[in-house]
PDB file of C-alpha atoms in Angstrom:
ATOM      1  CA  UNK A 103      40.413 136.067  40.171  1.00 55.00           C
ATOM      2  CA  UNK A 104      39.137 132.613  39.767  1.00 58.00           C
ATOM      3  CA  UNK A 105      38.852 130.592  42.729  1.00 57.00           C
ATOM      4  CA  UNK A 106      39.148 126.656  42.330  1.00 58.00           C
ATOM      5  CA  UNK A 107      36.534 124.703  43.902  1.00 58.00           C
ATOM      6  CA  UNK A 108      37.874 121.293  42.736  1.00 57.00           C
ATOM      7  CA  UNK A 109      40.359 119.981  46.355  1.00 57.00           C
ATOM      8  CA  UNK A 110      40.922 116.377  44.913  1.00 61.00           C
ATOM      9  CA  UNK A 111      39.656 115.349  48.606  1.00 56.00           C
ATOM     10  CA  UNK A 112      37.313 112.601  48.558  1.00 61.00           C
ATOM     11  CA  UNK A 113      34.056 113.549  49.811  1.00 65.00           C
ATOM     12  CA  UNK A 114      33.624 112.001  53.685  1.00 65.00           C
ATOM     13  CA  UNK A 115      29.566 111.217  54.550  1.00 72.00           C
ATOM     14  CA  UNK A 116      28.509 113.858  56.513  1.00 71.00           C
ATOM     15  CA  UNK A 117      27.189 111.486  59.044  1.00 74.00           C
ATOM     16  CA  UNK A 118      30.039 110.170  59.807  1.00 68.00           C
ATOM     17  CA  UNK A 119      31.293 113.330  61.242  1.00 63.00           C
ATOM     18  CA  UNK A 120      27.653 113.560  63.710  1.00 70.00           C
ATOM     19  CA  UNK A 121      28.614 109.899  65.063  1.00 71.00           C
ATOM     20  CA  UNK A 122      32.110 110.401  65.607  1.00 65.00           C
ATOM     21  CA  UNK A 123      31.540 114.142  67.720  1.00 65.00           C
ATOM     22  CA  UNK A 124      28.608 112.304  69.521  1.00 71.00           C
ATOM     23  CA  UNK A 125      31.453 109.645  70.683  1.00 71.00           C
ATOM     24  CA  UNK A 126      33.933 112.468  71.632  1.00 69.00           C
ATOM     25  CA  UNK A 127      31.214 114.394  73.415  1.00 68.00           C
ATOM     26  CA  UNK A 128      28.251 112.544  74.782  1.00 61.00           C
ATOM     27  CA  UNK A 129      24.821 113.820  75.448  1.00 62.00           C
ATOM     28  CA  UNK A 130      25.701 115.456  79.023  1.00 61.00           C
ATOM     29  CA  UNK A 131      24.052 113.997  81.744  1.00 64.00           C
ATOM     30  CA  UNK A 132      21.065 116.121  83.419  1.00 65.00           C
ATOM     31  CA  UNK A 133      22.656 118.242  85.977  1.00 66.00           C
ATOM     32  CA  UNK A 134      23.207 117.524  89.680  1.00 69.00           C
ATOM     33  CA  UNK A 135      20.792 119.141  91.595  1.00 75.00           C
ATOM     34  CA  UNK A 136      22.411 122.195  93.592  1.00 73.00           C
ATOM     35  CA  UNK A 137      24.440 121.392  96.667  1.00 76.00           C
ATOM     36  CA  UNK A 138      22.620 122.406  99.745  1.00 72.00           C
ATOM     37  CA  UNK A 139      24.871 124.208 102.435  1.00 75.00           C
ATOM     38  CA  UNK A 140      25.763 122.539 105.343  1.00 71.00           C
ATOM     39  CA  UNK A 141      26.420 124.978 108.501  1.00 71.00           C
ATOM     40  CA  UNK A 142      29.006 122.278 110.692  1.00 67.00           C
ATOM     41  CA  UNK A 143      29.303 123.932 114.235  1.00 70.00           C
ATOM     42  CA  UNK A 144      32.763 125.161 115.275  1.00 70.00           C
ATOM     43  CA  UNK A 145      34.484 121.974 116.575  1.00 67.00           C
ATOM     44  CA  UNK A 146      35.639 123.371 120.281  1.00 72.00           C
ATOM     45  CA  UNK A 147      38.613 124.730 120.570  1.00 70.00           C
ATOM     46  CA  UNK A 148      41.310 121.925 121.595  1.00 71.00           C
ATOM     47  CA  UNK A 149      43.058 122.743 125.076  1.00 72.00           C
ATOM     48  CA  UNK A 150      46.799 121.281 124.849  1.00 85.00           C
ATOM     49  CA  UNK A 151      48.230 121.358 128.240  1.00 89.00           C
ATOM     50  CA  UNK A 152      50.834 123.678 129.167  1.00 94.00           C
ATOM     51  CA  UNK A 153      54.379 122.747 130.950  1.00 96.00           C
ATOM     52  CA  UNK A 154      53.636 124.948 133.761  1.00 97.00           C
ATOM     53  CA  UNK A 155      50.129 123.507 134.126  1.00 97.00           C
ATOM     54  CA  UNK A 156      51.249 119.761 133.418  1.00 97.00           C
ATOM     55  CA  UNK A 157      54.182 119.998 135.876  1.00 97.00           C
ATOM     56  CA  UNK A 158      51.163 121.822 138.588  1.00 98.00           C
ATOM     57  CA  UNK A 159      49.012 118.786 138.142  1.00 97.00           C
ATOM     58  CA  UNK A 160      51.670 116.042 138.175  1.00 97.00           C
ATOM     59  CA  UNK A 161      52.656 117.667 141.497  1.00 97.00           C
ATOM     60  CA  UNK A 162      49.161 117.589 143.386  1.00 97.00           C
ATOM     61  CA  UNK A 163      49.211 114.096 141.660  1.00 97.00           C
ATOM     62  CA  UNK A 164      52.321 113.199 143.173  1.00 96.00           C
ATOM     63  CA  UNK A 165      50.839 115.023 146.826  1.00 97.00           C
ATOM     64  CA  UNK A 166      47.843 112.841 146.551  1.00 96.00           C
ATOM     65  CA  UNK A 167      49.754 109.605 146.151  1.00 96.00           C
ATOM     66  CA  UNK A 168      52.608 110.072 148.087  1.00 96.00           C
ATOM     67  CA  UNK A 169      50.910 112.374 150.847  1.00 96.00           C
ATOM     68  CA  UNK A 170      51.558 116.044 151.777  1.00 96.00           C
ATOM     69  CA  UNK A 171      53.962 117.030 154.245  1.00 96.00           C
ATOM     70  CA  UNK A 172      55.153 119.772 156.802  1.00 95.00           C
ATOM     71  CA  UNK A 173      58.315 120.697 158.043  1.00 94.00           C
ATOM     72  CA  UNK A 174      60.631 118.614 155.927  1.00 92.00           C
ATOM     73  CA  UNK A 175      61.020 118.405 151.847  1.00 90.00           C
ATOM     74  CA  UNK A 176      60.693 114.570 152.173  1.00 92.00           C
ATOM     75  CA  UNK A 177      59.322 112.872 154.927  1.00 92.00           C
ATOM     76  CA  UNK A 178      60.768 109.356 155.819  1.00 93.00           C
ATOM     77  CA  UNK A 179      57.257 107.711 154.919  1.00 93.00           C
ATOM     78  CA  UNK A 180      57.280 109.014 150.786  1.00 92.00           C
ATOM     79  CA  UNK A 181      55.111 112.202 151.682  1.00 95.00           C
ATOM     80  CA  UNK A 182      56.630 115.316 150.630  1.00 96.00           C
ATOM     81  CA  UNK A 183      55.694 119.080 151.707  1.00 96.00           C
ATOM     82  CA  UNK A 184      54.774 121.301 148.196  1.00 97.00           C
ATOM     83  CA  UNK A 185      58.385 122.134 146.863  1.00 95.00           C
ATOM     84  CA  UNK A 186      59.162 118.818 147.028  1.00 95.00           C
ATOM     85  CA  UNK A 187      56.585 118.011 145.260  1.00 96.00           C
ATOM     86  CA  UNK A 188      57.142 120.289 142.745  1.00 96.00           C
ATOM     87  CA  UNK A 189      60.715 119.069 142.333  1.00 94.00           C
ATOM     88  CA  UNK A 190      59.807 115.173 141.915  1.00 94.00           C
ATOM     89  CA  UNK A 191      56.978 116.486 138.951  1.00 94.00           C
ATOM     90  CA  UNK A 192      59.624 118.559 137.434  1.00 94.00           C
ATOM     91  CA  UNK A 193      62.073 116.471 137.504  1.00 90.00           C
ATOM     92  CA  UNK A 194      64.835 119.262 136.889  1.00 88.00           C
ATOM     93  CA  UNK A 195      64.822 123.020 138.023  1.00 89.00           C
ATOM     94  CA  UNK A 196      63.565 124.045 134.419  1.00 93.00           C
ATOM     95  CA  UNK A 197      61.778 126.716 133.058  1.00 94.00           C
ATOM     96  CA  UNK A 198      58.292 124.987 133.803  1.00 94.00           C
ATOM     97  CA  UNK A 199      59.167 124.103 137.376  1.00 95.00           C
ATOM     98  CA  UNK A 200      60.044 128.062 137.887  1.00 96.00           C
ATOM     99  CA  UNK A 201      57.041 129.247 136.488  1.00 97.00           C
ATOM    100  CA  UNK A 202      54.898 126.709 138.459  1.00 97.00           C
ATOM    101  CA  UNK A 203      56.290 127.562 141.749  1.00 97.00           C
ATOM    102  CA  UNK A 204      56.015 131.288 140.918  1.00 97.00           C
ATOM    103  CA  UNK A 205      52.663 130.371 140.289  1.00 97.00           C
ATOM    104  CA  UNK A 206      52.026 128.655 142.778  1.00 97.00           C
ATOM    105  CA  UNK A 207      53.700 130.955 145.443  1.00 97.00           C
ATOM    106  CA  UNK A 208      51.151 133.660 143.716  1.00 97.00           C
ATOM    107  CA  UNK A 209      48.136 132.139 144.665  1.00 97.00           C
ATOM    108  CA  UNK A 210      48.927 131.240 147.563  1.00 97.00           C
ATOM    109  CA  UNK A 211      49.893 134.808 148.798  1.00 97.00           C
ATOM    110  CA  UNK A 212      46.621 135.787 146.722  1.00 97.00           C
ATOM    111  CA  UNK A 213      44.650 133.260 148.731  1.00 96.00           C
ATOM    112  CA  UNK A 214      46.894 133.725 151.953  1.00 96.00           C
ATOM    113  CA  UNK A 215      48.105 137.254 152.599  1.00 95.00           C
ATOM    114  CA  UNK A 216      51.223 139.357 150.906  1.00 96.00           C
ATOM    115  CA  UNK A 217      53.702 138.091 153.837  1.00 96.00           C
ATOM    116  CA  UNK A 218      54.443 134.737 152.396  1.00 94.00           C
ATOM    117  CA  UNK A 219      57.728 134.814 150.420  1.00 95.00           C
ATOM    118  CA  UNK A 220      58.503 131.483 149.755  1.00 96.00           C
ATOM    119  CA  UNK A 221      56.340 128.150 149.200  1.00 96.00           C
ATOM    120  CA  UNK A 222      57.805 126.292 151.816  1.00 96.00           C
ATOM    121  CA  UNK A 223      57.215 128.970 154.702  1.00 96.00           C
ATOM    122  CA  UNK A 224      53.563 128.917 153.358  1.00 97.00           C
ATOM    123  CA  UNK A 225      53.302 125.715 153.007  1.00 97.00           C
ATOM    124  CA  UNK A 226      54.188 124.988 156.753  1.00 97.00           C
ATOM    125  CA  UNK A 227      51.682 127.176 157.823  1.00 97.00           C
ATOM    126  CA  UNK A 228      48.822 126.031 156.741  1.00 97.00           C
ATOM    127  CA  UNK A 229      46.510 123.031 156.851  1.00 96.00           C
ATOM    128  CA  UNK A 230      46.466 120.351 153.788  1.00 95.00           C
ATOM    129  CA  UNK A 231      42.996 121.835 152.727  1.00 96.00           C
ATOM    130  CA  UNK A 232      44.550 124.915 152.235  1.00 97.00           C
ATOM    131  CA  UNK A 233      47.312 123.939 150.363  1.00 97.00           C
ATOM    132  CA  UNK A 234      45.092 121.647 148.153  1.00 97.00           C
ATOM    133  CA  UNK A 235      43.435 124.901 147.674  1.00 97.00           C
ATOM    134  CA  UNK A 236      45.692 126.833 146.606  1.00 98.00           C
ATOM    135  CA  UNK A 237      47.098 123.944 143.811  1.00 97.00           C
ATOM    136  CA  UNK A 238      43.846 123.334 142.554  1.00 98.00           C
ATOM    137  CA  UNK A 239      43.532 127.086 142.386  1.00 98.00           C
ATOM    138  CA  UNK A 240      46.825 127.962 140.724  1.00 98.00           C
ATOM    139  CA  UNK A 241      46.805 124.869 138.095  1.00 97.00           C
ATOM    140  CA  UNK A 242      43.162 126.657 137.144  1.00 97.00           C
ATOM    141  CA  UNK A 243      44.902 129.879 136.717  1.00 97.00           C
ATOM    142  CA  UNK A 244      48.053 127.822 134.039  1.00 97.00           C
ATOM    143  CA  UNK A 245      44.993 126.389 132.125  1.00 96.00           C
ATOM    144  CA  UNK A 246      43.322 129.863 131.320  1.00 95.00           C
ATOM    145  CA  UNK A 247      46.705 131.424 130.746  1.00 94.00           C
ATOM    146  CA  UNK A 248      47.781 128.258 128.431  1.00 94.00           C
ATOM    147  CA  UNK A 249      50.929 127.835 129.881  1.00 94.00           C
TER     148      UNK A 249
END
């Protein structure tokens, strides 16, 4: 076998070669030092009011502006007694005003004895620091269920 060593290539400086791969690939740079970890505390947890909780405080709201009432769902003066209330802050009879008032009615019976069956026989019978009570009480109660 007789191997050819003759290409007919014309020989290229060797040099040539070192400059151009030197272009293409650059002496790296020295390396970054190491990134140090960072331990970032847990941002809180972000509390996104519920409907039953946002139509709760829009109600005592609406009681503290307009006044509280007995007897009547409106008086003639603005002030309303605690369904009425609840009605002007729900605007409709939705699923958030029904779950407020069930709310609502709970604490109060929790706060006021098992006979009370609806909010506006409880409401009657009790002074305005009770009632205040028991809405500051049951919107607490729709903020640590979330709803």
């Amino acid at each position: 076998m007789t191997t050819r060593t003759a290409n007919g290539f014309t020989p290229i400086d060797q040099n040539l070669y070192a400059q151009a791969f030197r272009l293409l690939d650059p002496t790296p740079e020295p390396a970054a030092p190491a990134p140090v970890p960072v331990i970032l505390a847990a941002a809180p947890a972000v509390h996104r009011t519920g409907p039953v909780e946002q139509t709760l405080t829009d109600a005592l709201a609406f009681l503290d502006t307009h006044g509280w009432a007995k007897h009547r769902l409106i008086h003639p003066e603005g002030a309303r007694c605690s369904i009425g209330a609840l009605r002007a802050a729900a605007g409709t009879r939705n699923a958030a005003y029904r779950d407020a008032g069930n709310l609502l009615l709970a604490e109060a019976r929790r706060q006021h004895g098992k006979q009370w069956q609806a909010i506006p026989a409880w409401n009657d019978h009790h002074t305005g620091a009770q009632v205040r009570g028991v809405w500051e009480a049951a919107i607490q109660r729709a903020h640590h269920l979330n709803i």
